[in-house]
């Protein structure tokens, strides 16, 4: 059941991402593959680390380190901080920060108590949630039936992972 559940989730992601256009290899696709590789590695590192450390303190330190690394690797980005400081954008960034914080806490607690082989595929449900929310909020309604079918397949896949 685990392999079938994982396969259904991955098939659903492919279903909603390959609609009509197919995948063309470009720099964006390369970045996405590299991001997926880093995300997979980060998930395993997180799973090891949160077993021994408090997930909330761990996240605070990791995020401080991310900020420091970004500023060290991209020092010219400091010049853009002033334009990002406008009130409207800060409120949008606060909402994103709040959602990302809750997501990270829940994910790290899940890694602490569950097997990575189960948690990682279930985490990919976010792709389907994003696609469905884009249809509702951003009015990206092309191939809506296919998106709903993919969401149903994901739910079946997650159920099979139990």
PDB file of C-alpha atoms in Angstrom, residues 26-149:
ATOM      1  CA  UNK A  26      14.943  25.216 -19.530  1.00  0.00           C
ATOM      2  CA  UNK A  27      16.772  27.006 -16.746  1.00  0.00           C
ATOM      3  CA  UNK A  28      13.614  27.136 -14.606  1.00  0.00           C
ATOM      4  CA  UNK A  29      13.153  23.362 -14.849  1.00  0.00           C
ATOM      5  CA  UNK A  30      16.826  22.836 -13.977  1.00  0.00           C
ATOM      6  CA  UNK A  31      16.431  25.101 -10.919  1.00  0.00           C
ATOM      7  CA  UNK A  32      13.352  23.125  -9.908  1.00  0.00           C
ATOM      8  CA  UNK A  33      15.199  19.794 -10.142  1.00  0.00           C
ATOM      9  CA  UNK A  34      18.087  21.218  -8.099  1.00  0.00           C
ATOM     10  CA  UNK A  35      15.584  22.572  -5.573  1.00  0.00           C
ATOM     11  CA  UNK A  36      13.956  19.127  -5.334  1.00  0.00           C
ATOM     12  CA  UNK A  37      17.352  17.518  -4.722  1.00  0.00           C
ATOM     13  CA  UNK A  38      18.158  20.046  -1.991  1.00  0.00           C
ATOM     14  CA  UNK A  39      14.672  19.652  -0.465  1.00  0.00           C
ATOM     15  CA  UNK A  40      15.076  15.873  -0.331  1.00  0.00           C
ATOM     16  CA  UNK A  41      18.460  16.183   1.339  1.00  0.00           C
ATOM     17  CA  UNK A  42      17.157  18.853   3.724  1.00  0.00           C
ATOM     18  CA  UNK A  43      14.236  16.611   4.708  1.00  0.00           C
ATOM     19  CA  UNK A  44      16.582  13.784   5.670  1.00  0.00           C
ATOM     20  CA  UNK A  45      18.916  16.161   7.561  1.00  0.00           C
ATOM     21  CA  UNK A  46      15.901  17.661   9.366  1.00  0.00           C
ATOM     22  CA  UNK A  47      14.604  14.198  10.251  1.00  0.00           C
ATOM     23  CA  UNK A  48      17.955  13.302  11.838  1.00  0.00           C
ATOM     24  CA  UNK A  49      18.317  16.620  13.672  1.00  0.00           C
ATOM     25  CA  UNK A  50      14.805  17.038  15.100  1.00  0.00           C
ATOM     26  CA  UNK A  51      14.969  13.615  16.739  1.00  0.00           C
ATOM     27  CA  UNK A  52      17.643  14.984  19.103  1.00  0.00           C
ATOM     28  CA  UNK A  53      16.694  18.667  19.393  1.00  0.00           C
ATOM     29  CA  UNK A  54      13.626  20.746  20.126  1.00  0.00           C
ATOM     30  CA  UNK A  55      12.023  21.447  16.709  1.00  0.00           C
ATOM     31  CA  UNK A  56      11.076  25.053  17.531  1.00  0.00           C
ATOM     32  CA  UNK A  57      14.544  26.084  18.736  1.00  0.00           C
ATOM     33  CA  UNK A  58      16.027  24.152  15.820  1.00  0.00           C
ATOM     34  CA  UNK A  59      13.864  26.080  13.333  1.00  0.00           C
ATOM     35  CA  UNK A  60      14.781  29.432  14.889  1.00  0.00           C
ATOM     36  CA  UNK A  61      18.506  28.729  14.542  1.00  0.00           C
ATOM     37  CA  UNK A  62      18.130  27.303  11.017  1.00  0.00           C
ATOM     38  CA  UNK A  63      16.207  30.372   9.850  1.00  0.00           C
ATOM     39  CA  UNK A  64      18.753  32.757  11.366  1.00  0.00           C
ATOM     40  CA  UNK A  65      21.489  30.799   9.569  1.00  0.00           C
ATOM     41  CA  UNK A  66      19.515  30.999   6.306  1.00  0.00           C
ATOM     42  CA  UNK A  67      19.259  34.802   6.636  1.00  0.00           C
ATOM     43  CA  UNK A  68      22.994  35.104   7.362  1.00  0.00           C
ATOM     44  CA  UNK A  69      23.892  32.810   4.445  1.00  0.00           C
ATOM     45  CA  UNK A  70      21.670  34.747   2.044  1.00  0.00           C
ATOM     46  CA  UNK A  71      23.244  38.051   3.012  1.00  0.00           C
ATOM     47  CA  UNK A  72      26.770  36.615   2.781  1.00  0.00           C
ATOM     48  CA  UNK A  73      26.149  34.966  -0.593  1.00  0.00           C
ATOM     49  CA  UNK A  74      24.196  37.898  -2.036  1.00  0.00           C
ATOM     50  CA  UNK A  75      25.482  41.067  -0.315  1.00  0.00           C
ATOM     51  CA  UNK A  76      24.042  43.317  -3.057  1.00  0.00           C
ATOM     52  CA  UNK A  77      20.568  42.269  -1.936  1.00  0.00           C
ATOM     53  CA  UNK A  78      21.000  44.576   1.085  1.00  0.00           C
ATOM     54  CA  UNK A  79      20.335  47.491  -1.272  1.00  0.00           C
ATOM     55  CA  UNK A  80      16.834  46.142  -1.931  1.00  0.00           C
ATOM     56  CA  UNK A  81      15.793  45.874   1.716  1.00  0.00           C
ATOM     57  CA  UNK A  82      14.576  49.489   1.788  1.00  0.00           C
ATOM     58  CA  UNK A  83      12.105  48.969  -1.062  1.00  0.00           C
ATOM     59  CA  UNK A  84      10.806  45.803   0.619  1.00  0.00           C
ATOM     60  CA  UNK A  85      10.051  47.764   3.794  1.00  0.00           C
ATOM     61  CA  UNK A  86       6.787  49.298   2.521  1.00  0.00           C
ATOM     62  CA  UNK A  87       3.818  48.621   4.806  1.00  0.00           C
ATOM     63  CA  UNK A  88       1.608  46.775   2.292  1.00  0.00           C
ATOM     64  CA  UNK A  89       4.360  44.362   1.363  1.00  0.00           C
ATOM     65  CA  UNK A  90       5.363  43.781   4.975  1.00  0.00           C
ATOM     66  CA  UNK A  91       1.801  42.738   5.862  1.00  0.00           C
ATOM     67  CA  UNK A  92       1.828  40.250   2.947  1.00  0.00           C
ATOM     68  CA  UNK A  93       5.253  38.992   4.028  1.00  0.00           C
ATOM     69  CA  UNK A  94       3.972  38.643   7.610  1.00  0.00           C
ATOM     70  CA  UNK A  95       1.148  36.404   6.401  1.00  0.00           C
ATOM     71  CA  UNK A  96       3.634  34.334   4.414  1.00  0.00           C
ATOM     72  CA  UNK A  97       6.002  34.216   7.392  1.00  0.00           C
ATOM     73  CA  UNK A  98       3.210  33.061   9.690  1.00  0.00           C
ATOM     74  CA  UNK A  99       2.066  30.317   7.299  1.00  0.00           C
ATOM     75  CA  UNK A 100       5.636  29.195   6.620  1.00  0.00           C
ATOM     76  CA  UNK A 101       6.383  29.075  10.349  1.00  0.00           C
ATOM     77  CA  UNK A 102       3.329  26.945  11.101  1.00  0.00           C
ATOM     78  CA  UNK A 103       4.159  24.682   8.130  1.00  0.00           C
ATOM     79  CA  UNK A 104       7.770  24.263   9.261  1.00  0.00           C
ATOM     80  CA  UNK A 105       6.809  23.509  12.867  1.00  0.00           C
ATOM     81  CA  UNK A 106       4.231  20.918  11.821  1.00  0.00           C
ATOM     82  CA  UNK A 107       6.615  19.362   9.299  1.00  0.00           C
ATOM     83  CA  UNK A 108       9.446  19.056  11.820  1.00  0.00           C
ATOM     84  CA  UNK A 109       7.171  17.558  14.467  1.00  0.00           C
ATOM     85  CA  UNK A 110       5.910  15.095  11.842  1.00  0.00           C
ATOM     86  CA  UNK A 111       9.523  14.168  11.024  1.00  0.00           C
ATOM     87  CA  UNK A 112      10.223  13.723  14.711  1.00  0.00           C
ATOM     88  CA  UNK A 113       7.501  11.125  15.208  1.00  0.00           C
ATOM     89  CA  UNK A 114       6.900   9.596  11.767  1.00  0.00           C
ATOM     90  CA  UNK A 115       8.983   7.792   9.166  1.00  0.00           C
ATOM     91  CA  UNK A 116      10.472  10.003   6.433  1.00  0.00           C
ATOM     92  CA  UNK A 117       9.324   7.470   3.821  1.00  0.00           C
ATOM     93  CA  UNK A 118       5.753   8.303   4.807  1.00  0.00           C
ATOM     94  CA  UNK A 119       6.073  11.992   5.709  1.00  0.00           C
ATOM     95  CA  UNK A 120       7.880  13.089   2.505  1.00  0.00           C
ATOM     96  CA  UNK A 121       5.223  11.840   0.051  1.00  0.00           C
ATOM     97  CA  UNK A 122       2.388  13.171   2.212  1.00  0.00           C
ATOM     98  CA  UNK A 123       4.154  16.542   2.245  1.00  0.00           C
ATOM     99  CA  UNK A 124       3.751  16.631  -1.546  1.00  0.00           C
ATOM    100  CA  UNK A 125       0.004  17.048  -1.061  1.00  0.00           C
ATOM    101  CA  UNK A 126       0.933  20.742  -0.928  1.00  0.00           C
ATOM    102  CA  UNK A 127       1.278  20.689  -4.737  1.00  0.00           C
ATOM    103  CA  UNK A 128      -2.357  19.683  -5.183  1.00  0.00           C
ATOM    104  CA  UNK A 129      -3.517  22.106  -2.475  1.00  0.00           C
ATOM    105  CA  UNK A 130      -1.634  24.905  -4.269  1.00  0.00           C
ATOM    106  CA  UNK A 131      -3.171  24.001  -7.629  1.00  0.00           C
ATOM    107  CA  UNK A 132      -6.693  23.871  -6.191  1.00  0.00           C
ATOM    108  CA  UNK A 133      -6.245  27.129  -4.262  1.00  0.00           C
ATOM    109  CA  UNK A 134      -4.888  28.752  -7.429  1.00  0.00           C
ATOM    110  CA  UNK A 135      -8.093  27.680  -9.175  1.00  0.00           C
ATOM    111  CA  UNK A 136     -10.235  29.171  -6.388  1.00  0.00           C
ATOM    112  CA  UNK A 137      -8.299  32.320  -5.506  1.00  0.00           C
ATOM    113  CA  UNK A 138      -6.323  33.170  -8.650  1.00  0.00           C
ATOM    114  CA  UNK A 139      -8.995  31.898 -11.072  1.00  0.00           C
ATOM    115  CA  UNK A 140      -6.575  29.500 -12.784  1.00  0.00           C
ATOM    116  CA  UNK A 141      -9.420  27.255 -13.875  1.00  0.00           C
ATOM    117  CA  UNK A 142      -8.068  25.656 -17.035  1.00  0.00           C
ATOM    118  CA  UNK A 143      -8.263  21.840 -16.818  1.00  0.00           C
ATOM    119  CA  UNK A 144     -10.199  22.091 -13.562  1.00  0.00           C
ATOM    120  CA  UNK A 145     -11.666  18.563 -13.895  1.00  0.00           C
ATOM    121  CA  UNK A 146      -8.149  17.129 -14.245  1.00  0.00           C
ATOM    122  CA  UNK A 147      -7.064  19.079 -11.163  1.00  0.00           C
ATOM    123  CA  UNK A 148      -9.960  17.708  -9.120  1.00  0.00           C
ATOM    124  CA  UNK A 149      -9.180  14.151 -10.290  1.00  0.00           C
TER     125      UNK A 149
END
